[in-house]
Structure formats: structure tokens, C-alpha cells
Coordinates of C-alpha atoms and ligand atoms in Angstrom, one line a residue:
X200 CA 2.3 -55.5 -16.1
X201 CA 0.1 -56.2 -18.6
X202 CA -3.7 -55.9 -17.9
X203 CA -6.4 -58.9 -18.3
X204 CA -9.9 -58.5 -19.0
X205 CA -12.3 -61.1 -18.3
X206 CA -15.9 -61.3 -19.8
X207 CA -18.8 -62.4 -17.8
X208 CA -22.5 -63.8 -19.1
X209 CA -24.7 -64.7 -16.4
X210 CA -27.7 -65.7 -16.6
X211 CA -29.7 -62.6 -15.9
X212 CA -32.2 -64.1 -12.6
X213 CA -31.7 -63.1 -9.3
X214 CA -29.9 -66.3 -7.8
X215 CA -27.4 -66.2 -10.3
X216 CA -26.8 -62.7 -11.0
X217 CA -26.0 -62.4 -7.1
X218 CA -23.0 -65.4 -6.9
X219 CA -21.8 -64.3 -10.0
X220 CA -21.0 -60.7 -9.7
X221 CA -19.9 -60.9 -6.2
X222 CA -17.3 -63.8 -7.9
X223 CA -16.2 -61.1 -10.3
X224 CA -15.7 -58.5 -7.4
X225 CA -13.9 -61.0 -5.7
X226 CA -11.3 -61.8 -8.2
X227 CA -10.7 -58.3 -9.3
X228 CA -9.5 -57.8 -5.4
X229 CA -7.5 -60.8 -5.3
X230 CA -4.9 -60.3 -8.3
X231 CA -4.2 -56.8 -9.6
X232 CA -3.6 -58.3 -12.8
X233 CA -7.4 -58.5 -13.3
X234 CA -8.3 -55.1 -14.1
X235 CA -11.6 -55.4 -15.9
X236 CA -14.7 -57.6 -15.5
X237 CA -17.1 -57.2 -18.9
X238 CA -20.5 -58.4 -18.2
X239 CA -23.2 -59.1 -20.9
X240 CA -26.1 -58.7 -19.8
X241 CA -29.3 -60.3 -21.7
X242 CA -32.6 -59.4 -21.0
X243 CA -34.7 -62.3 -19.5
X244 CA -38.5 -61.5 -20.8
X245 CA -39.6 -63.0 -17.2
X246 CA -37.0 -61.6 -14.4
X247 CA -38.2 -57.3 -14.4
X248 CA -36.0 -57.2 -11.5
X249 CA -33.0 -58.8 -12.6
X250 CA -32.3 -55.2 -14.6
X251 CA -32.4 -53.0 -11.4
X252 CA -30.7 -55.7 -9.2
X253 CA -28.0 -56.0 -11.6
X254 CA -27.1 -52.2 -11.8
X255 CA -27.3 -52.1 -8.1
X256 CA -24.9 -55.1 -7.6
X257 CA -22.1 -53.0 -10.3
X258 CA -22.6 -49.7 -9.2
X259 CA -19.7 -47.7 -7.9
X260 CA -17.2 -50.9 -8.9
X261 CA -15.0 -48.9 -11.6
X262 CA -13.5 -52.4 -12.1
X263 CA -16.8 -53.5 -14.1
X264 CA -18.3 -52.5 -16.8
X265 CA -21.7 -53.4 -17.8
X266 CA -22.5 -54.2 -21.6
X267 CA -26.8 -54.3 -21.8
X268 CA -27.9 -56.3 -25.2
X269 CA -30.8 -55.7 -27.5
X270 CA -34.0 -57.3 -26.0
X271 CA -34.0 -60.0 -29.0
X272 CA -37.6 -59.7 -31.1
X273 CA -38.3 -63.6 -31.2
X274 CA -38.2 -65.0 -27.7
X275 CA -38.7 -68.1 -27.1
X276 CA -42.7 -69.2 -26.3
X277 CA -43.8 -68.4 -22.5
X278 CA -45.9 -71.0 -22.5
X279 CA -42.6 -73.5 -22.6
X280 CA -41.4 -71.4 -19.4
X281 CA -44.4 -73.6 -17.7
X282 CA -43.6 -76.6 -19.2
X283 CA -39.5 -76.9 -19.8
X284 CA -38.2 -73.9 -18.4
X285 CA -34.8 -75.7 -18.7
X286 CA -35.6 -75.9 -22.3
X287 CA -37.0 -72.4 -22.2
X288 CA -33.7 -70.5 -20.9
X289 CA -31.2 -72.6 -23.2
X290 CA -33.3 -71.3 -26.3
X291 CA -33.2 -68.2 -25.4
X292 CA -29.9 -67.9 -24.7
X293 CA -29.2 -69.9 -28.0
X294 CA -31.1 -66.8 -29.6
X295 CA -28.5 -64.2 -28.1
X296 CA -26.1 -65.7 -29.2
X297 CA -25.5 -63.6 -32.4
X298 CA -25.1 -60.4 -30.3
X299 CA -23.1 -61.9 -28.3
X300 CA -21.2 -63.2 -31.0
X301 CA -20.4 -59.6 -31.9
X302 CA -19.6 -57.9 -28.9
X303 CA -17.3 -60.7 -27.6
X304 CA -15.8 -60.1 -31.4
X305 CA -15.2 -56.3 -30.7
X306 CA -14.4 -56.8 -27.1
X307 CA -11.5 -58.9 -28.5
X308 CA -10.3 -56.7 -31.2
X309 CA -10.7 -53.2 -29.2
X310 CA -8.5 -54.9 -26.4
X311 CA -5.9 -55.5 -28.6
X312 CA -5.8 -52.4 -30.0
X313 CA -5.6 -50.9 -26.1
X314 CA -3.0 -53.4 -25.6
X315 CA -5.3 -55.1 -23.0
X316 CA -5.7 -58.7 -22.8
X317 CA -8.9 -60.1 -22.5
X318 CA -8.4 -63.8 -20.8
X319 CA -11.2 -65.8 -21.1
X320 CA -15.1 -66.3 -20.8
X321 CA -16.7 -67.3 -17.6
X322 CA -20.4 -68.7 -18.4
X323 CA -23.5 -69.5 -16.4
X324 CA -24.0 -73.3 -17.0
X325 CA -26.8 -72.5 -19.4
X326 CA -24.4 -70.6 -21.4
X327 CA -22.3 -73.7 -22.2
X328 CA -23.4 -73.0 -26.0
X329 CA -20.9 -70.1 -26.0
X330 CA -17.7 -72.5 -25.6
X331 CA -18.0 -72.4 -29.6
X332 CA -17.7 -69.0 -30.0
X333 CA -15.1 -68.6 -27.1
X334 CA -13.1 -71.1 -29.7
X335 CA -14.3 -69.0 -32.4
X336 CA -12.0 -66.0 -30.9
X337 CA -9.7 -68.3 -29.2
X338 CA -10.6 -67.7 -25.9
X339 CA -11.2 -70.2 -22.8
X340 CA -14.8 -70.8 -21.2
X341 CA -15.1 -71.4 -17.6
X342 CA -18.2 -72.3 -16.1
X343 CA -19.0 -70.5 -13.1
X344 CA -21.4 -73.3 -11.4
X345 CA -23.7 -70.7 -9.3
X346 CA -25.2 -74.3 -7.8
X347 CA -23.3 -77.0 -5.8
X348 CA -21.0 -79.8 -6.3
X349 CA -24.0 -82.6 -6.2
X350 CA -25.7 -80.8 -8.7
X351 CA -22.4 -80.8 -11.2
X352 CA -22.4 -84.7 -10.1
X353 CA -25.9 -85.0 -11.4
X354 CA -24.8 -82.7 -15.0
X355 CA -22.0 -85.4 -15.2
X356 CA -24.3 -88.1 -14.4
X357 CA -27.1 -87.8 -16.7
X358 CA -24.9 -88.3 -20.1
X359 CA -23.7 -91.2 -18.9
X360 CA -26.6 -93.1 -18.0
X361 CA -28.2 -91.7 -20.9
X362 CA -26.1 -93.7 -23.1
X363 CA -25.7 -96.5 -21.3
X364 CA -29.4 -97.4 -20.4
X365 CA -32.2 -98.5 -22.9
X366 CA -34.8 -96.5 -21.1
X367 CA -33.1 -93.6 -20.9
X368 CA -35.9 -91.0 -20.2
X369 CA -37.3 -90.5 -16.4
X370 CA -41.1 -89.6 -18.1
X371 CA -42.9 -92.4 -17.0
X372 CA -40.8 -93.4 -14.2
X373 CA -42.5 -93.3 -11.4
X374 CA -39.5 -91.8 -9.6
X375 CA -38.6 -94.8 -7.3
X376 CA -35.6 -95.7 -9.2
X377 CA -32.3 -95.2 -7.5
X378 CA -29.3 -93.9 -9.3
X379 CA -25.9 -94.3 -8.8
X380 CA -24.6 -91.2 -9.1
X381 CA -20.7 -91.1 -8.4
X382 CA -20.5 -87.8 -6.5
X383 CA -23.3 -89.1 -3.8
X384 CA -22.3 -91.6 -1.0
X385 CA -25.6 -92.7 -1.0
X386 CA -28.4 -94.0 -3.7
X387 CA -30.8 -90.7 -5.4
X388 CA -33.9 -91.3 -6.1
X389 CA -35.2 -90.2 -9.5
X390 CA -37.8 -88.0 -7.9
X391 CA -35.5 -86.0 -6.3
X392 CA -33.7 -84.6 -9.4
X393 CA -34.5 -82.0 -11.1
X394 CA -37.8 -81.9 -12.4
X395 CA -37.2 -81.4 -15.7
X396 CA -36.0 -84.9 -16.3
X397 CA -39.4 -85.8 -16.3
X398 CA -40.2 -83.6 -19.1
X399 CA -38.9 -84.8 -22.8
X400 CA -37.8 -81.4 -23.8
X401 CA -36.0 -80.4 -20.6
X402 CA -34.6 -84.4 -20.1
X403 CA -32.4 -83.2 -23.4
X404 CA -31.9 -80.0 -22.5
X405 CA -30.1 -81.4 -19.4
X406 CA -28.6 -84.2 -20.9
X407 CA -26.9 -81.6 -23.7
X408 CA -25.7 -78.9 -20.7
X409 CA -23.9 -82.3 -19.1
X410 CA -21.8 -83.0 -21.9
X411 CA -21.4 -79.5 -22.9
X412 CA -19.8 -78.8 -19.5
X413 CA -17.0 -81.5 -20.1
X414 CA -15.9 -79.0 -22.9
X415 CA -15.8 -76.4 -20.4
X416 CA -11.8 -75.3 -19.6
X417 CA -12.8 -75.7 -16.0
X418 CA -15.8 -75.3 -14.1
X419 CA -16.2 -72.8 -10.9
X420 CA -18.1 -73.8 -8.0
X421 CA -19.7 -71.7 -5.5
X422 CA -19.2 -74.1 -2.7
X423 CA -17.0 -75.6 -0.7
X424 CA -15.1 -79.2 0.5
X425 CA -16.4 -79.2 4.1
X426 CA -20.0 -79.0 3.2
X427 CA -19.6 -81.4 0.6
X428 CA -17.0 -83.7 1.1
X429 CA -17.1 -86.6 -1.0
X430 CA -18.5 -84.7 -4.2
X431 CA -15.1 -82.3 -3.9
X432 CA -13.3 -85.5 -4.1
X433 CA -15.2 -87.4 -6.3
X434 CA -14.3 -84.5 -8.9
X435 CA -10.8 -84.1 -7.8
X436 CA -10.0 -87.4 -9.5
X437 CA -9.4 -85.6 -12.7
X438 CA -11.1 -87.3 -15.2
X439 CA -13.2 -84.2 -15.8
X440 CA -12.6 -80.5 -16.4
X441 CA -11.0 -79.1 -13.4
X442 CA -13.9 -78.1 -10.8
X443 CA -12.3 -75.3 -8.7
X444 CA -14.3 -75.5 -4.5
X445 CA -14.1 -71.3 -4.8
X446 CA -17.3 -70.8 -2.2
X447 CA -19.2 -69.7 -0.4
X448 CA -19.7 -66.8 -2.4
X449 CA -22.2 -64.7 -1.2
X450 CA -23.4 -61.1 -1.9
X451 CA -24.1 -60.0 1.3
X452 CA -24.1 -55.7 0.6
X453 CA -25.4 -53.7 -1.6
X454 CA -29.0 -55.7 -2.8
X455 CA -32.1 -54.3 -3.9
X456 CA -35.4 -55.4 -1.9
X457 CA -37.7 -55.0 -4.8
X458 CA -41.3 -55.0 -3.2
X459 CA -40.1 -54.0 0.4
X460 CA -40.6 -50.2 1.2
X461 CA -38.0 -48.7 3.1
X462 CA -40.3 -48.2 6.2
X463 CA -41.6 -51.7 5.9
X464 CA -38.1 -52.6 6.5
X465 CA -37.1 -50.6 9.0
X466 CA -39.8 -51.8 11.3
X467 CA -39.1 -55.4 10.4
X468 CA -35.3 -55.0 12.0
X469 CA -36.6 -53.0 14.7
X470 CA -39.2 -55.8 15.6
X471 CA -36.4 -58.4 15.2
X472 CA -34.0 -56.7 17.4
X473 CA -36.7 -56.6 20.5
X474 CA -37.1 -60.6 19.8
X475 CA -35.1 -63.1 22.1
X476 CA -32.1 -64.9 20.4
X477 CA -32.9 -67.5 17.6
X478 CA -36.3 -67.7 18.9
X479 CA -37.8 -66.5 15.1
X480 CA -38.6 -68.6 12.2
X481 CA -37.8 -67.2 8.9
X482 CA -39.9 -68.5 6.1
X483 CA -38.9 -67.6 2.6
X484 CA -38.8 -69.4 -0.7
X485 CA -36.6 -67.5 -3.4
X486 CA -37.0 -65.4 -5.9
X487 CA -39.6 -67.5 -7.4
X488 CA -41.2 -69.4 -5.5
X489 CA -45.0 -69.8 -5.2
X490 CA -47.3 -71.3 -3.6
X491 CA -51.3 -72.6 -4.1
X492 CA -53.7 -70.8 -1.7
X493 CA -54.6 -74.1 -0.2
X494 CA -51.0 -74.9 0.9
X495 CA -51.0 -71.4 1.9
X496 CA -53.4 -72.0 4.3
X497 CA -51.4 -75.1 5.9
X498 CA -48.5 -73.0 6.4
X499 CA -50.5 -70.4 8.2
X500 CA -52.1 -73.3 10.5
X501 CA -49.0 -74.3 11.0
X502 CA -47.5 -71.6 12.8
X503 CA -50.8 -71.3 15.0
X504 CA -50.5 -74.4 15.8
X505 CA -47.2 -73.6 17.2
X506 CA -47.0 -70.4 18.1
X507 CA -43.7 -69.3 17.7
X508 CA -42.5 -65.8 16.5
X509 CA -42.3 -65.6 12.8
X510 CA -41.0 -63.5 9.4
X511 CA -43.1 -64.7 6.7
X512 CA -42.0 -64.0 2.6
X513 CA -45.2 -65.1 0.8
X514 CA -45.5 -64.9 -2.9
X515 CA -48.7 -64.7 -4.7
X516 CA -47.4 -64.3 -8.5
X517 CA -43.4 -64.6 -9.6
X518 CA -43.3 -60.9 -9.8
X519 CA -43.7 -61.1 -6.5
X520 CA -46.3 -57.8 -6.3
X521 CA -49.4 -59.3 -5.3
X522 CA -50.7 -58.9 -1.8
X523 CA -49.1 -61.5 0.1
X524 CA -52.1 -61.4 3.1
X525 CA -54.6 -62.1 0.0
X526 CA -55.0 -65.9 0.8
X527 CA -54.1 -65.8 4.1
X528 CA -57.0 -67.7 6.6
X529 CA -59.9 -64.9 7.8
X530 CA -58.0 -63.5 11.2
X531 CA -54.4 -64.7 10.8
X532 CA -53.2 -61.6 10.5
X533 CA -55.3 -60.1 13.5
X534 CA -54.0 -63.8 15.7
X535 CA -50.5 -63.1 15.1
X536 CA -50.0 -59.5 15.4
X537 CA -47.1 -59.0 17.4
X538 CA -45.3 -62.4 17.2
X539 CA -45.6 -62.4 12.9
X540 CA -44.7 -60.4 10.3
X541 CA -45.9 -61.0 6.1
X542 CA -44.3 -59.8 3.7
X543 CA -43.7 -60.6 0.0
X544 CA -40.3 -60.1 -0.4
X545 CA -37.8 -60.2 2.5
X546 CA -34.6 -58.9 3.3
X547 CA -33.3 -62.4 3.3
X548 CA -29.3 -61.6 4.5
X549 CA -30.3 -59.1 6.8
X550 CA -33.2 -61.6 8.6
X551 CA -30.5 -64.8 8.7
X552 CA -27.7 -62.3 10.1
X553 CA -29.8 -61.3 12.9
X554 CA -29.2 -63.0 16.3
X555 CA -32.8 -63.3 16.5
X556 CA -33.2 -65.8 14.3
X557 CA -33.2 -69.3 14.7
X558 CA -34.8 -71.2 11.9
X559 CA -35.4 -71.1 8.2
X560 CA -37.9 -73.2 6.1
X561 CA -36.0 -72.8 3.0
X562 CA -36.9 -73.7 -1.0
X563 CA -33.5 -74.5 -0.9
X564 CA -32.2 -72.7 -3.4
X565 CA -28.3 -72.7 -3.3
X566 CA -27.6 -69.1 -2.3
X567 CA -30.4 -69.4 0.4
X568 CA -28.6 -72.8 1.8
X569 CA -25.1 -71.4 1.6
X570 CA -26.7 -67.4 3.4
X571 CA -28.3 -69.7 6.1
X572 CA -24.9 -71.8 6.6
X573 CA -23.4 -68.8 6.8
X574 CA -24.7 -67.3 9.5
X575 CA -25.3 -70.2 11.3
X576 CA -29.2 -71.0 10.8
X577 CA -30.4 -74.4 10.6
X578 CA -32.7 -75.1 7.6
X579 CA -36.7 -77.0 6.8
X580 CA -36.4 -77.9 3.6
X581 CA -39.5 -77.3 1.0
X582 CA -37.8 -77.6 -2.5
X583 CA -39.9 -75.6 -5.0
X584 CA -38.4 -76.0 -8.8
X585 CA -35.1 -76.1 -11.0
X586 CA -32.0 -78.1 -8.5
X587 CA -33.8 -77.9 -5.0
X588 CA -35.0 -80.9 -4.7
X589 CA -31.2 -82.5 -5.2
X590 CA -30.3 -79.9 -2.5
X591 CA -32.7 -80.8 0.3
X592 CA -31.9 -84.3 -0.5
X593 CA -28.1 -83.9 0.0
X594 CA -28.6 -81.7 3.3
X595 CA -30.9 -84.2 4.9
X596 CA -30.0 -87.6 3.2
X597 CA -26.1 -87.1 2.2
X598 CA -25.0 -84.6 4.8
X599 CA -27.4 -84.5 7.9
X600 CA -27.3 -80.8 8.0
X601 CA -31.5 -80.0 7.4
X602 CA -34.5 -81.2 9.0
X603 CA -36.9 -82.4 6.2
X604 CA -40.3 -80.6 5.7
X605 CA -40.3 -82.3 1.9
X606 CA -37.5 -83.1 -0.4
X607 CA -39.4 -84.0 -3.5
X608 CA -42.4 -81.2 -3.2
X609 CA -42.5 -79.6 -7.1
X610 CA -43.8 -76.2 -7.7
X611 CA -42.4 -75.4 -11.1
X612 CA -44.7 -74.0 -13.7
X613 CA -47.3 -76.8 -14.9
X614 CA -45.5 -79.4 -13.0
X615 CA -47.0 -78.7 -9.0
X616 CA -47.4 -81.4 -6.7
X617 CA -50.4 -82.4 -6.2
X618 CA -50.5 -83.2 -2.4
X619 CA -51.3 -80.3 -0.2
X620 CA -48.7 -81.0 2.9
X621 CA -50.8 -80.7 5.9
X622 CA -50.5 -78.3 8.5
X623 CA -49.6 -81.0 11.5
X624 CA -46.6 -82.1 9.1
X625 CA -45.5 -79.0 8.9
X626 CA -45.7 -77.9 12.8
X627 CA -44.0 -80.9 13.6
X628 CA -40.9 -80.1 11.4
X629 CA -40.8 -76.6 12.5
X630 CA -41.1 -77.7 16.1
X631 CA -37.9 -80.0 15.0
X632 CA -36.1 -77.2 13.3
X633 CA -36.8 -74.8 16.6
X634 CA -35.4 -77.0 19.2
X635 CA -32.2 -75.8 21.3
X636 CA -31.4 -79.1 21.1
X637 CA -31.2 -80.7 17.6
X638 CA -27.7 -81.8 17.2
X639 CA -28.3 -80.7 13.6
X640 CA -28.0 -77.2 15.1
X641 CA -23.8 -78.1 16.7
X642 CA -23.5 -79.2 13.1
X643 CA -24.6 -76.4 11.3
X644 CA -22.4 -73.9 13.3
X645 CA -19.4 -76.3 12.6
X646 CA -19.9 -75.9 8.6
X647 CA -20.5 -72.1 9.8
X648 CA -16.9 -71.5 11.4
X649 CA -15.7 -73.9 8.2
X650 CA -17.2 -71.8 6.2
X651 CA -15.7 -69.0 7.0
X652 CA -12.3 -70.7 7.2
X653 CA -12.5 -71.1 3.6
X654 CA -12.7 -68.0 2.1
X655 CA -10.5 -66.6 4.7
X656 CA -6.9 -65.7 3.7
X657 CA -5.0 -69.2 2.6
X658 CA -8.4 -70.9 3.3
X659 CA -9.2 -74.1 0.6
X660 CA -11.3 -72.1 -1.3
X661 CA -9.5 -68.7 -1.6
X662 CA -6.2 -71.2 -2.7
X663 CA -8.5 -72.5 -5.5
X664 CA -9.2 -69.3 -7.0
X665 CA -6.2 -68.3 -7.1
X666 CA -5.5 -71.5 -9.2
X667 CA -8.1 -70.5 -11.5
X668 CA -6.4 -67.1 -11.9
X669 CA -3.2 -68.8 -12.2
X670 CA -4.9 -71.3 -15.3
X671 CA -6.6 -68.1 -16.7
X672 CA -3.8 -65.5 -16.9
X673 CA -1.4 -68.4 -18.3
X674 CA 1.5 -66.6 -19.2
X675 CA -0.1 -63.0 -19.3
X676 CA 2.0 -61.4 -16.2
Ligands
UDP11 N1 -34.0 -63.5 -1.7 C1 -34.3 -62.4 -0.8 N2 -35.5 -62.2 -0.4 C2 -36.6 -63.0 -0.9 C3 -36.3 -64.0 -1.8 C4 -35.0 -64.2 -2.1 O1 -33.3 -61.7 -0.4 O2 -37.7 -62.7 -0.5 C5 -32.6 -63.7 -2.1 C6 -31.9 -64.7 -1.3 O3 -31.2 -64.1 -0.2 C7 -31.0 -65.4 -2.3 C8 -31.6 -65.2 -3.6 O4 -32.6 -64.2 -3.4 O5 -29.7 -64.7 -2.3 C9 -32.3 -66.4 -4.1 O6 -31.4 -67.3 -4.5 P1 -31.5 -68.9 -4.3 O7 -30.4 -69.6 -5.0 O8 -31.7 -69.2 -2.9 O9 -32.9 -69.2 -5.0 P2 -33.6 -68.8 -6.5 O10 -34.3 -67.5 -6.3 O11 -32.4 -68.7 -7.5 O12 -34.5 -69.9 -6.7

């Protein structure tokens, strides 16, 4: 039996990292065949923690082996981070690329010299520049889409309407518009994609990914066709590069807490277990998210006003080490000892596992919604930056599986909304979110046991990777 290598670039930020190398674990237990996963790792000037998490996610997997680049000298500007952080990653992955050039280069020749085989390159989707250079050395590039179905609707979307209207930028679109965009049943509006369409530099940035992904081999997607019916089927038609359903994959072992101190934690579960069944609300928004002290203080008012038990992951700065009861209100902490806990980073799996809880206002970032399906958990939604928005609109609007906090609130860098959602707002939702009753809670366990179902043994989305190993491997057995 001859032995395939794959070679894995992620982009090197928490959300992605997690999907992606739990994907690789995944297929090196389904097919024997596979006996090496390569990853290139870059180093992302503004994710410290993506280093740590990443050696933590690979350690004691003797199927994987970890490749670290140089830190390259010439990063792109910060400053764009704030302003096109689309724009911002693409450049400086487009600056890697020579090192990456290289190693794939050796990768390839030392394999066949080892009489390995390496198979193919499977790219984060703002890695698509590196189909070239997978041409270069013959190789296939697969797109492992660490985001959802809708959002690969919108990627094959924007092209399209980009040539075909006369307008073709969003910037001083007031964000009404509605777009027909083939993998929703229903009209999106503008203001719900992405924000950086309504940036110049990260409108093109987008628009490039979009048609650089129909050049992909085939495109992965960490979800799956219950959740999202009609976008499976919308891109089952075939008249783009095969998109493989392979989720939910989720990394739910093994994580680093960066920020949480051991004891910290171990009080937080013991509190949880002492706490009736889903009567908690977990509040956490991603690796990234964070907010103004003024909407702090709405949040806090809000779970005074109503008073229900609470886990609380508040971010002051995107490193996520500031002091996260700094612009809390004078006595919240002292009001809701006992029934709260603060904290700045949470141990997200193990909080939406617990029976306790029963209710997450999420930034809906795609790992967060799929964690919260998976265990059951109905969401809030509070989109922060990069897809979210598109992803509270389709679990409210498109699938009826979220209550809706916001779906077109933007905390991104320079671009922040400007309204300040008041506390009452906010109470209301969660009061929504927390009821036994809201049929939204039947439907989220259905998708749960669905869930499930599909990356269980012969389940749709275990079949579909299996496809993809098939289409990979080719005739390498
Ligand atoms: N996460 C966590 N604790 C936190 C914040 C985030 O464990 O305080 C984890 C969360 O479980 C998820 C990931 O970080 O797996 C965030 O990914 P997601 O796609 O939801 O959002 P992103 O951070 O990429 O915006």
C-alpha cells in the first residue's frame, strides 16, 4: 500500500486552526492510506496565541507533523488590520508565499525520494493564492471552508454580481439593497454581509477569493445538509467545484484556555454543576470579539434586569488580557455574586456541554454556532466582524434556529456600529432565548440529534469525506 501525504495551510487564528486540524485528525483515522498530515504554519503578527494553541491541538498525533515558517520581515501595515482586515490577511499570506513556495517544493521532492506520495493541498479560503503553486508542482488544492455553506454562496455570489451590475461596489450603499443570492431561499440584505464589502480594498479582496475558489479542485465544508438545506443543494447542482457537506467538525479535546488559570476554571465547573439544568446564560463572543465600555454597560444592565444565572466572557483588548471587570458598572460584580461569573476567556466547549446551561448570546462565529448546535443550546445572536453577520441572518431569517439580539451589529476594527443596543433590548431577547418554551429550543435539539447523525458511521457527512479521499487518493492505493 502505498502511503499519501497531505499538506495543510491554515490560516493561523483560533477559529480556523481549531476546524482545520481536527479535519486532518479526522481523515488520518478514516483511511489508512492517509499516513501523514504536513501543516505549514505562518505566523500571524496579531494571533500570540494561535502558536501555543496550534502545538497543543498536534501534540501526541504522530500522524502530523508541524512545519513553523520564518516570521516574514515586511508584514503587511497594522493599521489595514483596522480598516480591510480581509485585505490585510490575503497580503500577508501573499507575502509567505515564497517560503511556502519552497517547502511545498522540498516536501514534493523528499516524498518522492521516500517513495511517499504526497496528494494534494488543502487551503484555508484565504490561501486560494496557493492553487498556482499547487499547479506549479502538480498538485490539487482543496479548500477547506472552515465557515458555512451560505457564506460559500455569498463567495460565489459576489463575482457574479460584480460583473454584471454597473454599481458594483456596496460603499455608499446604504445597506437596504436586497440580493439575490442563489444559495438563500430568501432576499439578503447588503448590510448583513460581510462588512468588508463596504470597504474598497476588502470589496476586492472578496470579490478575488470568489473567483479564486472556482479554481479550487473541490471545496470542504465544515457543515452539514440538515442545518442548511437548500445551500447543500443549491451547490449540489454541479456547476461549481465540488463542495463536499463533511461537518460538523469540531475540536472538542485537547484546547488551550489562554487567560483562564487552572483554578479559575475549576471553580467555574464546580459552580456550574451546583446550578439547575439549562437555567445559565452563557455569554461569549470569539476569539476576537470586543466590545465599547458603553455597550458593556448595557449588557451588564441587562442581566440585572433579569436576573438569571450567568457565565460572562468579556473582552477588553483582542489579546484578550485586560481585566475583564475594568468597565463593568460600580457594584455588578458585588450584585451578582453567586448567580454570575466574569471571565475573559471561557472554556467555551466545556460551558455549552454542561447540562446547566441553557442559553448562549453568541458573535456567531461558525465554530461557536456549530459547538452550541452540538450540544443542544439555543443561540442570541450579536454578530461582531468577518462572516457573522451572514450567520445570524441565516439562523434567524433563513433557518429559524436563533432568536435575534442583532444581526447587522459591526465591531470590526474602525468599522463599529455606532448604536449602543440598549439594555431593555437586550433583556427582552435573553428572556426569549431563556424560555422552556420557545419552539426554537424543539428545533435546535432536532439539528442536535441530526447533527450527530451525520458524522456518525455511514452518516451524510462522513460519506462525503470519504468521497473527498476517494477524489484525492485518485489512483494511489
Ligand atoms: N472560544 C473559547 N473561549 C472564548 C472564546 C472563543 O473557547 O472565550 C473558542 C470557541 O469555542 C470556538 C472558537 O474559540 O471554537 C472561536 O471560533 P468562532 O468561529 O466561533 O469565532 P472566531 O473566534 O473565529 O471569530
Amino acid at each position: 500500500m502505498k502511503k499519501s501525504e497531505l499538506i495543510f495551510i491554515p490560516l493561523p487564528e483560533t477559529g480556523h486552526l481549531l476546524s482545520t486540524i481536527e479535519f486532518g485528525k479526522r481523515l488520518l483515522d478514516l483511511d489508512r492510506r492517509i499516513s501523514m498530515i504536513t501543516i505549514l504554519s505562518m505566523k500571524l503578527p496579531y494571533a500570540p496565541h494561535a502558536d501555543a494553541s496550534l502545538a497543543s491541538l498536534t501534540a501526541s498525533e504522530p500522524g502530523i507533523r508541524l512545519i513553523s515558517l520564518p516570521e516574514i520581515q515586511d508584514p503587511p501595515p497594522i493599521k489595514l488590520l483596522d480598516t480591510s482586515s480581509e485585505t490585510y490577511i490575503i497580503d500577508f499570506v501573499a507575502k509567505n508565499i515564497p517560503f511556502l513556495r519552497k517547502t511545498i517544493q522540498d516536501l514534493v521532492s523528499s516524498s518522492a525520494q521516500d517513495s511517499n506520495h504526497v496528494a494534494g493541498l488543502i487551503l484555508d479560503f484565504f490561501c486560494v493564492d496557493l492553487i498556482d503553486v499547487g499547479r506549479e508542482v502538480n498538485l490539487p488544492s482543496y479548500i477547506f471552508m472552515t465557515s458555512n455553506f451560505g457564506f460559500l454562496g455569498f463567495l460565489q455570489y459576489l463575482p457574479e454580481r460584480h460583473r454584471l451590475v454597473s454599481s458594483k461596489e456596496f460603499e455608499e450603499s446604504s445597506g437596504d439593497e436586497e440580493l439575490p443570492i442563489p444559495a438563500f431561499l430568501t432576499r439578503v440584505p447588503a448590510k448583513v454581509l460581510p462588512p468588508g464589502v463596504f470597504d474598497k480594498l476588502s470589496y476586492a479582496t472578496l470579490v478575488k477569493i470568489g473567483e479564486r475558489l472556482a479554481q479550487a479542485e473541490g471545496i470542504l465544508v465544515n457543515s452539514f445538509s440538515e442545518v442548511e438545506p437548500y445551500a447543500v443543494e443549491h451547490f449540489s447542482r454541479g456547476d461549481y467545484p465540488r463542495a463536499y457537506p463533511v461537518g460538523p467538525v469540531l475540536n472538542l479535546t485537547g484546547r488551550t484556555n489562554p487567560g483562564l488559570a487552572s483554578a479559575q476554571y475549576e471553580e467555574m465547573m464546580k459552580w456550574l454543576d451546583q446550578q439547575p439544568d439549562s437555567s445559565v446564560l452563557f455569554l461569549c463572543f470569539g476569539s476576537m470579539g470586543v466590545f465599547s465600555a458603553p455597550q458593556i454597560k448595557e449588557i451588564a444592565h441587562a442581566l440585572e434586569l433579569v436576573g438569571c444565572r450567568f457565565i460572562w466572557a468579556v473582552r477588553t483588548n483582542m489579546e484578550g488580557d485586560g481585566d475583564p471587570h475594568e468597565p463593568l458598572p460600580e457594584g455588578f460584580k458585588n450584585r451578582t455574586m453567586g448567580r454570575g461569573i466574569v471571565c475573559s476567556w471561557a472554556p467555551q466547549i466545556d460551558i455549552l456541554a454542561h447540562k446547566a446551561t441553557g442559553g448562549f448570546v453568541s458573535h456567531c462565529g461558525w465554530n461557536s454556532i456549530q459547538e452550541s448546535l452540538w450540544y443542544g443550546v439555543p443561540i442570541a445572536t450579536w454578530p461582531m466582524y468577518a462572516e457573522q453577520q451572514l450567520n445570524a441572518f441565516e439562523m434567524v431569517k433563513e433557518l429559524g434556529l436563533a432568536v435575534e439580539i442583532r444581526l447587522d451589529y459591526v465591531a470590526d476594527g474602525d468599522r463599529v456600529t455606532l448604536e449602543i443596543v440598549p439594555a431593555g433590548e437586550i433583556a427582552t431577547a435573553i428572556r426569549s432565548l431563556m424560555d422552556g418554551d420557545n419552539p426554537i429550543r424543539k428545533k435546535v435539539r432536532d439539528i442536535m440529534l441530526a447533527a450527530r447523525k451525520a458524522v456518525s458511521n455511514g452518516g451524510y457527512s462522513t460519506v462525503a469525506t470519504g468521497d473527498f479521499i476517494k477524489d484525492i487518493l485518485g489512483d494511489h492505493v
